Every structure is written in structure tokens, then in C-alpha cells.
């Protein structure tokens, strides 16, 4: 069996749904922690294991505009104008059994010191593989750490 991110029993069966598949956190809780839970599972395989998990990161709405539709990212990471409203997509690739993040705007995403450029159309940013405790930096904002449960081996 390959590396499973707590998503299958390795026998083709489904295991119990974890509280969270991953967590995004900052040092000193500069931003509230964000848990990637079953709410973000977009597709499952025939055994019920996640095939696609996806969350978006983007700019926080201005004070008083928290319900504004344009600010529809799942995880709001700051109010700097360099942060796009929909800046990055963090997703699970079941073929590779890894999480990745990629820019979905013109601006780059930095992971573990490496810059992964965005693209003019916002669709062809280069994916960055994420590992336990990867450091994600977006638009000179607060560094965000990608955390996995101890039982996960990405």
C-alpha cells in the first residue's frame, strides 16, 4: 500500500472519518487556525475515501463587509491588497497521495522558500507539493504552516 493520508485502511476499505485531514495555522495564532475537514471533500471513490479535497485561500473582507460575495475564499488570510480575493487553492491529489497548493491568480505563492508563480489567466499556476510543517507565504502576509495529523505520512 502507498502512503495513505488517513483516508483508507490500505485494504480498499474506508476508515473512520478523521476530525480534520490537515490544519493551517500561524505562529501565535495571528490568524485563527483553519481545519480542512470532511466539509471540503469534493469527491469520493467507490469505497467512500476522499479523491478530491479542496479549499481556497484569499483576502479577508473589509470591516463590515464580512458577507460580501466577492470574498468567498474558505480561509481568509489577511486584508493586504496584494492578497487576491481568491489567491490560492490547496487540494489533495489522490493519485500522488499528497496535498498541493497553487496560485489561482496572477500573484505567486511561496512554499518552503521556493516561489511558485501564478499566471495571467489564474488557472495555470505551478502546483507546490506540501509536506508536514510546510511554510506557506502569500503576498508578504503572515506565514501559514501546513500541519498534518501525526498518523499521516505525506
Tab-separated table of N, CA and C in Angstrom:
chain	number	residue	atom	x	y	z
A	1	UNK	N	0.849	-1.184	0.000
A	1	UNK	CA	0.000	0.000	0.000
A	1	UNK	C	0.887	1.238	0.000
A	2	UNK	N	0.452	2.272	-0.718
A	2	UNK	CA	1.205	3.526	-0.771
A	2	UNK	C	0.946	4.339	0.477
A	3	UNK	N	1.451	5.547	0.473
A	3	UNK	CA	1.227	6.445	1.602
A	3	UNK	C	-0.239	6.811	1.638
A	4	UNK	N	-0.897	6.552	2.730
A	4	UNK	CA	-2.288	6.952	2.850
A	4	UNK	C	-2.369	8.064	3.871
A	5	UNK	N	-3.150	9.028	3.561
A	5	UNK	CA	-3.274	10.175	4.453
A	5	UNK	C	-4.479	9.954	5.349
A	6	UNK	N	-4.447	8.826	6.035
A	6	UNK	CA	-5.532	8.516	6.956
A	6	UNK	C	-6.857	8.371	6.244
A	7	UNK	N	-6.824	8.108	4.937
A	7	UNK	CA	-8.053	8.110	4.184
A	7	UNK	C	-8.511	6.725	3.776
A	8	UNK	N	-7.665	5.727	3.888
A	8	UNK	CA	-8.112	4.367	3.594
A	8	UNK	C	-7.400	3.420	4.529
A	9	UNK	N	-7.935	2.236	4.614
A	9	UNK	CA	-7.340	1.257	5.513
A	9	UNK	C	-6.187	0.532	4.847
A	10	UNK	N	-5.912	0.833	3.575
A	10	UNK	CA	-4.877	0.142	2.842
A	10	UNK	C	-5.383	-1.174	2.286
A	11	UNK	N	-6.592	-1.553	2.605
A	11	UNK	CA	-7.198	-2.803	2.150
A	11	UNK	C	-8.344	-2.510	1.175
A	12	UNK	N	-8.441	-1.285	0.686
A	12	UNK	CA	-9.542	-0.915	-0.193
A	12	UNK	C	-10.796	-0.550	0.576
A	13	UNK	N	-10.723	-0.568	1.894
A	13	UNK	CA	-11.877	-0.219	2.707
A	13	UNK	C	-11.765	1.195	3.222
A	14	UNK	N	-12.858	1.675	3.785
A	14	UNK	CA	-12.878	3.038	4.312
A	14	UNK	C	-12.640	2.992	5.810
A	15	UNK	N	-11.861	3.931	6.296
A	15	UNK	CA	-11.670	4.032	7.735
A	15	UNK	C	-12.560	5.155	8.256
A	16	UNK	N	-12.598	5.305	9.555
A	16	UNK	CA	-13.407	6.362	10.161
A	16	UNK	C	-12.927	7.726	9.675
A	17	UNK	N	-13.872	8.611	9.452
A	17	UNK	CA	-13.566	9.977	9.013
A	17	UNK	C	-12.795	10.689	10.119
A	18	UNK	N	-11.620	11.276	9.821
A	18	UNK	CA	-10.868	11.997	10.860
A	18	UNK	C	-11.541	13.328	11.182
A	19	UNK	N	-11.190	13.893	12.318
A	19	UNK	CA	-11.697	15.227	12.661
A	19	UNK	C	-11.293	16.214	11.574
A	20	UNK	N	-10.040	16.136	11.141
A	20	UNK	CA	-9.542	17.012	10.078
A	20	UNK	C	-8.440	16.277	9.325
A	21	UNK	N	-8.378	16.534	8.025
A	21	UNK	CA	-7.327	15.950	7.193
A	21	UNK	C	-6.030	16.733	7.313
A	22	UNK	N	-6.151	18.022	7.602
A	22	UNK	CA	-4.979	18.888	7.753
A	22	UNK	C	-5.433	20.160	8.472
A	23	UNK	N	-4.434	20.957	8.847
A	23	UNK	CA	-4.708	22.205	9.556
A	23	UNK	C	-3.767	23.270	9.010
A	24	UNK	N	-4.269	24.479	8.872
A	24	UNK	CA	-3.447	25.637	8.521
A	24	UNK	C	-3.400	26.521	9.755
A	25	UNK	N	-2.187	26.872	10.170
A	25	UNK	CA	-2.037	27.646	11.402
A	25	UNK	C	-0.875	28.618	11.278
A	26	UNK	N	-0.911	29.643	12.104
A	26	UNK	CA	0.168	30.635	12.160
A	26	UNK	C	0.787	30.587	13.549
A	27	UNK	N	1.999	31.076	13.653
A	27	UNK	CA	2.635	31.166	14.976
A	27	UNK	C	1.895	32.220	15.797
A	28	UNK	N	1.649	31.904	17.035
A	28	UNK	CA	0.987	32.860	17.922
A	28	UNK	C	-0.453	33.126	17.542
A	29	UNK	N	-1.042	32.276	16.726
A	29	UNK	CA	-2.436	32.433	16.291
A	29	UNK	C	-2.731	33.823	15.736
A	30	UNK	N	-1.821	34.329	14.874
A	30	UNK	CA	-2.057	35.613	14.204
A	30	UNK	C	-3.350	35.534	13.386
A	31	UNK	N	-3.633	34.349	12.862
A	31	UNK	CA	-4.910	34.056	12.211
A	31	UNK	C	-5.517	32.875	12.960
A	32	UNK	N	-6.839	32.796	13.030
A	32	UNK	CA	-7.427	31.615	13.680
A	32	UNK	C	-7.037	30.356	12.898
A	33	UNK	N	-6.805	29.230	13.575
A	33	UNK	CA	-6.478	28.005	12.846
A	33	UNK	C	-7.628	27.605	11.925
A	34	UNK	N	-7.274	27.006	10.803
A	34	UNK	CA	-8.268	26.564	9.817
A	34	UNK	C	-8.108	25.065	9.643
A	35	UNK	N	-9.186	24.334	9.871
A	35	UNK	CA	-9.156	22.875	9.761
A	35	UNK	C	-9.758	22.438	8.425
A	36	UNK	N	-9.038	21.579	7.719
A	36	UNK	CA	-9.528	21.027	6.460
A	36	UNK	C	-10.277	19.748	6.827
A	37	UNK	N	-11.592	19.862	6.912
A	37	UNK	CA	-12.459	18.788	7.380
A	37	UNK	C	-13.207	18.133	6.218
A	38	UNK	N	-14.065	17.184	6.540
A	38	UNK	CA	-14.849	16.484	5.513
A	38	UNK	C	-15.758	17.444	4.745
A	39	UNK	N	-16.021	18.613	5.293
A	39	UNK	CA	-16.820	19.632	4.594
A	39	UNK	C	-16.198	20.004	3.240
A	40	UNK	N	-14.878	19.852	3.118
A	40	UNK	CA	-14.167	20.252	1.902
A	40	UNK	C	-13.859	19.072	0.976
A	41	UNK	N	-14.407	17.911	1.268
A	41	UNK	CA	-14.265	16.753	0.370
A	41	UNK	C	-15.228	16.974	-0.791
A	42	UNK	N	-14.676	17.086	-1.997
A	42	UNK	CA	-15.482	17.374	-3.184
A	42	UNK	C	-15.876	16.111	-3.951
A	43	UNK	N	-15.112	15.037	-3.756
A	43	UNK	CA	-15.373	13.800	-4.490
A	43	UNK	C	-14.813	12.631	-3.678
A	44	UNK	N	-15.530	11.504	-3.725
A	44	UNK	CA	-15.084	10.295	-3.028
A	44	UNK	C	-14.990	9.137	-4.008
A	45	UNK	N	-14.144	8.149	-3.678
A	45	UNK	CA	-14.023	6.959	-4.521
A	45	UNK	C	-15.128	5.960	-4.170
A	46	UNK	N	-15.124	4.802	-4.799
A	46	UNK	CA	-16.170	3.797	-4.592
A	46	UNK	C	-16.225	3.274	-3.156
A	47	UNK	N	-15.136	3.395	-2.414
A	47	UNK	CA	-15.108	2.965	-1.008
A	47	UNK	C	-15.491	4.084	-0.049
A	48	UNK	N	-15.704	5.275	-0.572
A	48	UNK	CA	-16.059	6.411	0.268
A	48	UNK	C	-14.878	7.235	0.734
A	49	UNK	N	-13.663	6.876	0.288
A	49	UNK	CA	-12.477	7.646	0.657
A	49	UNK	C	-12.363	8.890	-0.219
A	50	UNK	N	-11.842	9.983	0.320
A	50	UNK	CA	-11.713	11.211	-0.478
A	50	UNK	C	-10.804	11.034	-1.695
A	51	UNK	N	-11.300	11.466	-2.845
A	51	UNK	CA	-10.487	11.542	-4.066
A	51	UNK	C	-10.046	12.982	-4.282
A	52	UNK	N	-10.914	13.926	-3.894
A	52	UNK	CA	-10.594	15.335	-4.094
A	52	UNK	C	-11.057	16.129	-2.883
A	53	UNK	N	-10.108	16.831	-2.295
A	53	UNK	CA	-10.364	17.762	-1.193
A	53	UNK	C	-9.825	19.091	-1.679
A	54	UNK	N	-10.581	20.165	-1.487
A	54	UNK	CA	-10.106	21.463	-1.965
A	54	UNK	C	-10.600	22.589	-1.084
A	55	UNK	N	-9.690	23.509	-0.759
A	55	UNK	CA	-10.039	24.740	-0.048
A	55	UNK	C	-9.356	25.905	-0.754
A	56	UNK	N	-9.947	27.075	-0.639
A	56	UNK	CA	-9.349	28.267	-1.232
A	56	UNK	C	-8.909	29.227	-0.133
A	57	UNK	N	-7.809	29.928	-0.414
A	57	UNK	CA	-7.274	30.929	0.494
A	57	UNK	C	-7.373	32.273	-0.205
A	58	UNK	N	-7.757	33.305	0.520
A	58	UNK	CA	-7.873	34.616	-0.103
A	58	UNK	C	-7.964	35.745	0.898
A	59	UNK	N	-8.095	36.957	0.338
A	59	UNK	CA	-8.129	38.181	1.153
A	59	UNK	C	-9.370	38.212	2.024
A	60	UNK	N	-9.192	38.761	3.212
A	60	UNK	CA	-10.293	38.944	4.149
A	60	UNK	C	-11.132	40.133	3.711
A	61	UNK	N	-12.436	40.062	3.931
A	61	UNK	CA	-13.270	41.215	3.587
A	61	UNK	C	-12.988	42.395	4.514
A	62	UNK	N	-13.191	43.623	4.012
A	62	UNK	CA	-13.026	44.799	4.879
A	62	UNK	C	-14.031	44.743	6.034
A	63	UNK	N	-13.695	45.428	7.119
A	63	UNK	CA	-14.567	45.500	8.288
A	63	UNK	C	-15.974	45.897	7.852
A	64	UNK	N	-16.977	45.165	8.299
A	64	UNK	CA	-18.361	45.476	7.973
A	64	UNK	C	-18.858	44.848	6.677
A	65	UNK	N	-17.965	44.200	5.905
A	65	UNK	CA	-18.377	43.566	4.646
A	65	UNK	C	-18.167	42.058	4.684
A	66	UNK	N	-18.260	41.476	5.878
A	66	UNK	CA	-17.971	40.060	6.055
A	66	UNK	C	-18.829	39.159	5.172
A	67	UNK	N	-20.038	39.576	4.821
A	67	UNK	CA	-20.918	38.748	3.995
A	67	UNK	C	-20.797	39.026	2.508
A	68	UNK	N	-19.859	39.884	2.113
A	68	UNK	CA	-19.714	40.255	0.706
A	68	UNK	C	-19.374	39.030	-0.142
A	69	UNK	N	-20.135	38.793	-1.201
A	69	UNK	CA	-19.971	37.617	-2.047
A	69	UNK	C	-18.623	37.509	-2.730
A	70	UNK	N	-17.979	38.631	-3.035
A	70	UNK	CA	-16.692	38.595	-3.733
A	70	UNK	C	-15.600	37.972	-2.868
A	71	UNK	N	-15.784	37.993	-1.559
A	71	UNK	CA	-14.789	37.458	-0.632
A	71	UNK	C	-15.224	36.047	-0.225
A	72	UNK	N	-15.195	35.120	-1.176
A	72	UNK	CA	-15.751	33.800	-0.929
A	72	UNK	C	-14.716	32.707	-0.660
A	73	UNK	N	-13.478	33.073	-0.411
A	73	UNK	CA	-12.462	32.075	-0.068
A	73	UNK	C	-12.864	31.360	1.217
A	74	UNK	N	-12.445	30.114	1.347
A	74	UNK	CA	-12.747	29.349	2.558
A	74	UNK	C	-11.946	29.848	3.751
A	75	UNK	N	-10.683	30.225	3.515
A	75	UNK	CA	-9.789	30.668	4.591
A	75	UNK	C	-9.302	32.066	4.254
A	76	UNK	N	-9.718	33.044	5.053
A	76	UNK	CA	-9.318	34.436	4.843
A	76	UNK	C	-7.984	34.680	5.537
A	77	UNK	N	-6.982	35.138	4.766
A	77	UNK	CA	-5.609	35.185	5.268
A	77	UNK	C	-5.040	36.584	5.480
A	78	UNK	N	-5.841	37.604	5.363
A	78	UNK	CA	-5.362	38.966	5.609
A	78	UNK	C	-6.035	39.952	4.674
A	79	UNK	N	-5.868	41.251	4.989
A	79	UNK	CA	-6.542	42.292	4.218
A	79	UNK	C	-5.630	43.063	3.274
A	80	UNK	N	-4.354	42.669	3.161
A	80	UNK	CA	-3.456	43.380	2.254
A	80	UNK	C	-3.976	43.293	0.827
A	81	UNK	N	-3.855	44.389	0.102
A	81	UNK	CA	-4.339	44.421	-1.280
A	81	UNK	C	-3.548	43.478	-2.195
A	82	UNK	N	-2.319	43.094	-1.797
A	82	UNK	CA	-1.533	42.142	-2.592
A	82	UNK	C	-2.138	40.737	-2.547
A	83	UNK	N	-2.987	40.489	-1.561
A	83	UNK	CA	-3.654	39.192	-1.452
A	83	UNK	C	-4.915	39.265	-2.303
A	84	UNK	N	-5.032	38.386	-3.273
A	84	UNK	CA	-6.234	38.355	-4.115
A	84	UNK	C	-7.412	37.807	-3.311
A	85	UNK	N	-8.615	38.177	-3.735
A	85	UNK	CA	-9.818	37.683	-3.056
A	85	UNK	C	-9.865	36.159	-3.102
A	86	UNK	N	-9.433	35.592	-4.211
A	86	UNK	CA	-9.290	34.140	-4.369
A	86	UNK	C	-7.847	33.938	-4.806
A	87	UNK	N	-6.927	33.719	-3.868
A	87	UNK	CA	-5.498	33.736	-4.165
A	87	UNK	C	-4.917	32.359	-4.476
A	88	UNK	N	-5.286	31.367	-3.682
A	88	UNK	CA	-4.662	30.048	-3.847
A	88	UNK	C	-5.668	28.944	-3.581
A	89	UNK	N	-5.388	27.803	-4.182
A	89	UNK	CA	-6.178	26.601	-3.965
A	89	UNK	C	-5.267	25.551	-3.333
A	90	UNK	N	-5.696	25.000	-2.222
A	90	UNK	CA	-4.974	23.920	-1.571
A	90	UNK	C	-5.822	22.671	-1.794
A	91	UNK	N	-5.206	21.616	-2.317
A	91	UNK	CA	-6.000	20.440	-2.675
A	91	UNK	C	-5.244	19.138	-2.469
A	92	UNK	N	-6.009	18.056	-2.341
A	92	UNK	CA	-5.500	16.694	-2.193
A	92	UNK	C	-5.493	16.046	-3.565
A	93	UNK	N	-4.354	15.484	-3.945
A	93	UNK	CA	-4.245	14.737	-5.195
A	93	UNK	C	-4.201	13.262	-4.814
A	94	UNK	N	-5.286	12.533	-5.056
A	94	UNK	CA	-5.360	11.138	-4.627
A	94	UNK	C	-4.432	10.236	-5.437
A	95	UNK	N	-4.075	10.629	-6.660
A	95	UNK	CA	-3.142	9.820	-7.456
A	95	UNK	C	-1.745	9.840	-6.835
A	96	UNK	N	-1.289	11.025	-6.409
A	96	UNK	CA	0.026	11.167	-5.779
A	96	UNK	C	-0.021	10.932	-4.271
A	97	UNK	N	-1.239	10.949	-3.727
A	97	UNK	CA	-1.447	10.876	-2.285
A	97	UNK	C	-0.691	11.982	-1.552
A	98	UNK	N	-0.866	13.213	-2.082
A	98	UNK	CA	-0.228	14.393	-1.494
A	98	UNK	C	-1.175	15.584	-1.572
A	99	UNK	N	-0.925	16.528	-0.668
A	99	UNK	CA	-1.578	17.823	-0.744
A	99	UNK	C	-0.684	18.755	-1.545
A	100	UNK	N	-1.307	19.668	-2.280
A	100	UNK	CA	-0.610	20.678	-3.064
A	100	UNK	C	-1.300	22.014	-2.832
A	101	UNK	N	-0.572	23.092	-3.125
A	101	UNK	CA	-1.161	24.426	-3.168
A	101	UNK	C	-0.706	25.069	-4.461
A	102	UNK	N	-1.602	25.836	-5.091
A	102	UNK	CA	-1.197	26.576	-6.283
A	102	UNK	C	-1.933	27.903	-6.318
A	103	UNK	N	-1.275	28.882	-6.939
A	103	UNK	CA	-1.875	30.188	-7.118
A	103	UNK	C	-3.013	30.069	-8.128
A	104	UNK	N	-4.119	30.730	-7.845
A	104	UNK	CA	-5.223	30.776	-8.798
A	104	UNK	C	-5.471	32.235	-9.213
A	105	UNK	N	-4.378	33.007	-9.157
A	105	UNK	CA	-4.421	34.412	-9.565
A	105	UNK	C	-3.089	34.746	-10.226
A	106	UNK	N	-2.852	36.019	-10.507
A	106	UNK	CA	-1.599	36.439	-11.150
A	106	UNK	C	-0.408	36.393	-10.197
A	107	UNK	N	-0.675	36.442	-8.904
A	107	UNK	CA	0.396	36.541	-7.912
A	107	UNK	C	0.902	35.163	-7.482
A	108	UNK	N	2.121	35.134	-7.003
A	108	UNK	CA	2.788	33.885	-6.631
A	108	UNK	C	2.399	33.402	-5.237
A	109	UNK	N	2.780	32.163	-4.981
A	109	UNK	CA	2.700	31.530	-3.667
A	109	UNK	C	4.113	31.039	-3.363
A	110	UNK	N	4.567	31.229	-2.138
A	110	UNK	CA	5.906	30.767	-1.740
A	110	UNK	C	5.725	29.630	-0.728
A	111	UNK	N	6.386	28.502	-1.007
A	111	UNK	CA	6.304	27.343	-0.108
A	111	UNK	C	7.718	26.893	0.230
A	112	UNK	N	8.020	26.866	1.505
A	112	UNK	CA	9.335	26.438	1.997
A	112	UNK	C	10.465	27.172	1.274
A	113	UNK	N	10.270	28.480	1.057
A	113	UNK	CA	11.298	29.323	0.446
A	113	UNK	C	11.341	29.312	-1.067
A	114	UNK	N	10.531	28.482	-1.719
A	114	UNK	CA	10.506	28.402	-3.188
A	114	UNK	C	9.276	29.141	-3.704
A	115	UNK	N	9.493	30.008	-4.704
A	115	UNK	CA	8.391	30.777	-5.285
A	115	UNK	C	7.741	29.974	-6.405
A	116	UNK	N	6.429	29.830	-6.320
A	116	UNK	CA	5.627	29.158	-7.346
A	116	UNK	C	4.754	30.232	-7.981
A	117	UNK	N	5.085	30.624	-9.222
A	117	UNK	CA	4.372	31.740	-9.841
A	117	UNK	C	2.907	31.439	-10.123
A	118	UNK	N	2.151	32.530	-10.166
A	118	UNK	CA	0.772	32.447	-10.615
A	118	UNK	C	0.773	32.523	-12.123
A	119	UNK	N	-0.349	32.895	-12.696
A	119	UNK	CA	-0.427	33.029	-14.147
A	119	UNK	C	-1.405	34.134	-14.494
A	120	UNK	N	-1.224	34.751	-15.673
A	120	UNK	CA	-2.120	35.842	-16.064
A	120	UNK	C	-3.593	35.428	-16.083
A	121	UNK	N	-3.872	34.182	-16.485
A	121	UNK	CA	-5.270	33.743	-16.544
A	121	UNK	C	-5.758	33.187	-15.201
A	122	UNK	N	-4.831	32.987	-14.265
A	122	UNK	CA	-5.210	32.489	-12.955
A	122	UNK	C	-5.431	30.995	-12.885
A	123	UNK	N	-5.306	30.292	-13.993
A	123	UNK	CA	-5.605	28.861	-13.998
A	123	UNK	C	-4.389	27.964	-14.112
A	124	UNK	N	-3.247	28.498	-14.481
A	124	UNK	CA	-2.111	27.620	-14.746
A	124	UNK	C	-0.926	27.876	-13.822
A	125	UNK	N	-1.205	28.250	-12.580
A	125	UNK	CA	-0.132	28.386	-11.601
A	125	UNK	C	0.512	27.038	-11.352
A	126	UNK	N	1.802	27.045	-11.039
A	126	UNK	CA	2.530	25.793	-10.811
A	126	UNK	C	2.214	25.252	-9.420
A	127	UNK	N	1.771	23.985	-9.312
A	127	UNK	CA	1.465	23.410	-8.001
A	127	UNK	C	2.721	23.196	-7.159
A	128	UNK	N	2.607	23.477	-5.874
A	128	UNK	CA	3.692	23.261	-4.920
A	128	UNK	C	3.291	22.116	-4.000
A	129	UNK	N	4.104	21.052	-3.933
A	129	UNK	CA	3.777	19.958	-3.009
A	129	UNK	C	3.936	20.424	-1.564
A	130	UNK	N	3.024	19.985	-0.721
A	130	UNK	CA	3.068	20.336	0.695
A	130	UNK	C	3.477	19.122	1.511
A	131	UNK	N	4.295	19.374	2.508
A	131	UNK	CA	4.728	18.339	3.431
A	131	UNK	C	4.369	18.782	4.840
A	132	UNK	N	4.500	17.872	5.770
A	132	UNK	CA	4.243	18.217	7.173
A	132	UNK	C	5.066	19.459	7.539
A	133	UNK	N	4.426	20.472	8.056
A	133	UNK	CA	5.016	21.726	8.513
A	133	UNK	C	5.560	22.604	7.387
A	134	UNK	N	5.072	22.426	6.159
A	134	UNK	CA	5.465	23.343	5.081
A	134	UNK	C	5.063	24.756	5.472
A	135	UNK	N	5.930	25.701	5.126
A	135	UNK	CA	5.684	27.123	5.404
A	135	UNK	C	5.149	27.756	4.122
A	136	UNK	N	3.940	28.299	4.187
A	136	UNK	CA	3.281	28.932	3.048
A	136	UNK	C	3.295	30.440	3.271
A	137	UNK	N	3.786	31.179	2.249
A	137	UNK	CA	3.789	32.640	2.343
A	137	UNK	C	3.058	33.196	1.130
A	138	UNK	N	2.119	34.080	1.398
A	138	UNK	CA	1.318	34.690	0.341
A	138	UNK	C	1.357	36.199	0.521
A	139	UNK	N	1.861	36.893	-0.503
A	139	UNK	CA	1.853	38.357	-0.553
A	139	UNK	C	2.439	39.006	0.695
A	140	UNK	N	3.575	38.536	1.148
A	140	UNK	CA	4.241	39.103	2.322
A	140	UNK	C	3.355	39.099	3.561
A	141	UNK	N	2.376	38.209	3.586
A	141	UNK	CA	1.494	38.119	4.747
A	141	UNK	C	2.114	37.256	5.825
A	142	UNK	N	1.340	36.971	6.814
A	142	UNK	CA	1.771	36.143	7.934
A	142	UNK	C	2.062	34.728	7.408
A	143	UNK	N	3.216	34.145	7.736
A	143	UNK	CA	3.480	32.765	7.309
A	143	UNK	C	2.430	31.808	7.879
A	144	UNK	N	1.980	30.914	7.025
A	144	UNK	CA	0.974	29.920	7.392
A	144	UNK	C	1.649	28.560	7.319
A	145	UNK	N	1.412	27.728	8.318
A	145	UNK	CA	2.029	26.407	8.350
A	145	UNK	C	0.987	25.340	8.053
A	146	UNK	N	1.373	24.408	7.169
A	146	UNK	CA	0.531	23.287	6.793
A	146	UNK	C	0.845	22.137	7.748
A	147	UNK	N	-0.142	21.703	8.488
A	147	UNK	CA	0.073	20.678	9.512
A	147	UNK	C	-0.805	19.463	9.236
A	148	UNK	N	-0.237	18.296	9.454
A	148	UNK	CA	-0.955	17.035	9.271
A	148	UNK	C	-1.086	16.335	10.616
A	149	UNK	N	-2.138	15.524	10.786
A	149	UNK	CA	-2.207	14.697	11.988
A	149	UNK	C	-0.987	13.788	12.064
A	150	UNK	N	-0.567	13.427	13.237
A	150	UNK	CA	0.630	12.608	13.416
A	150	UNK	C	0.554	11.282	12.678
A	151	UNK	N	-0.637	10.764	12.443
A	151	UNK	CA	-0.776	9.472	11.771
A	151	UNK	C	-0.646	9.570	10.261
A	152	UNK	N	-0.516	10.775	9.730
A	152	UNK	CA	-0.437	10.956	8.287
A	152	UNK	C	1.011	11.077	7.846
A	153	UNK	N	1.339	10.460	6.733
A	153	UNK	CA	2.728	10.411	6.251
A	153	UNK	C	2.894	11.027	4.873
A	154	UNK	N	2.659	12.295	4.730
A	154	UNK	CA	2.875	12.943	3.422
A	154	UNK	C	4.285	13.420	3.323
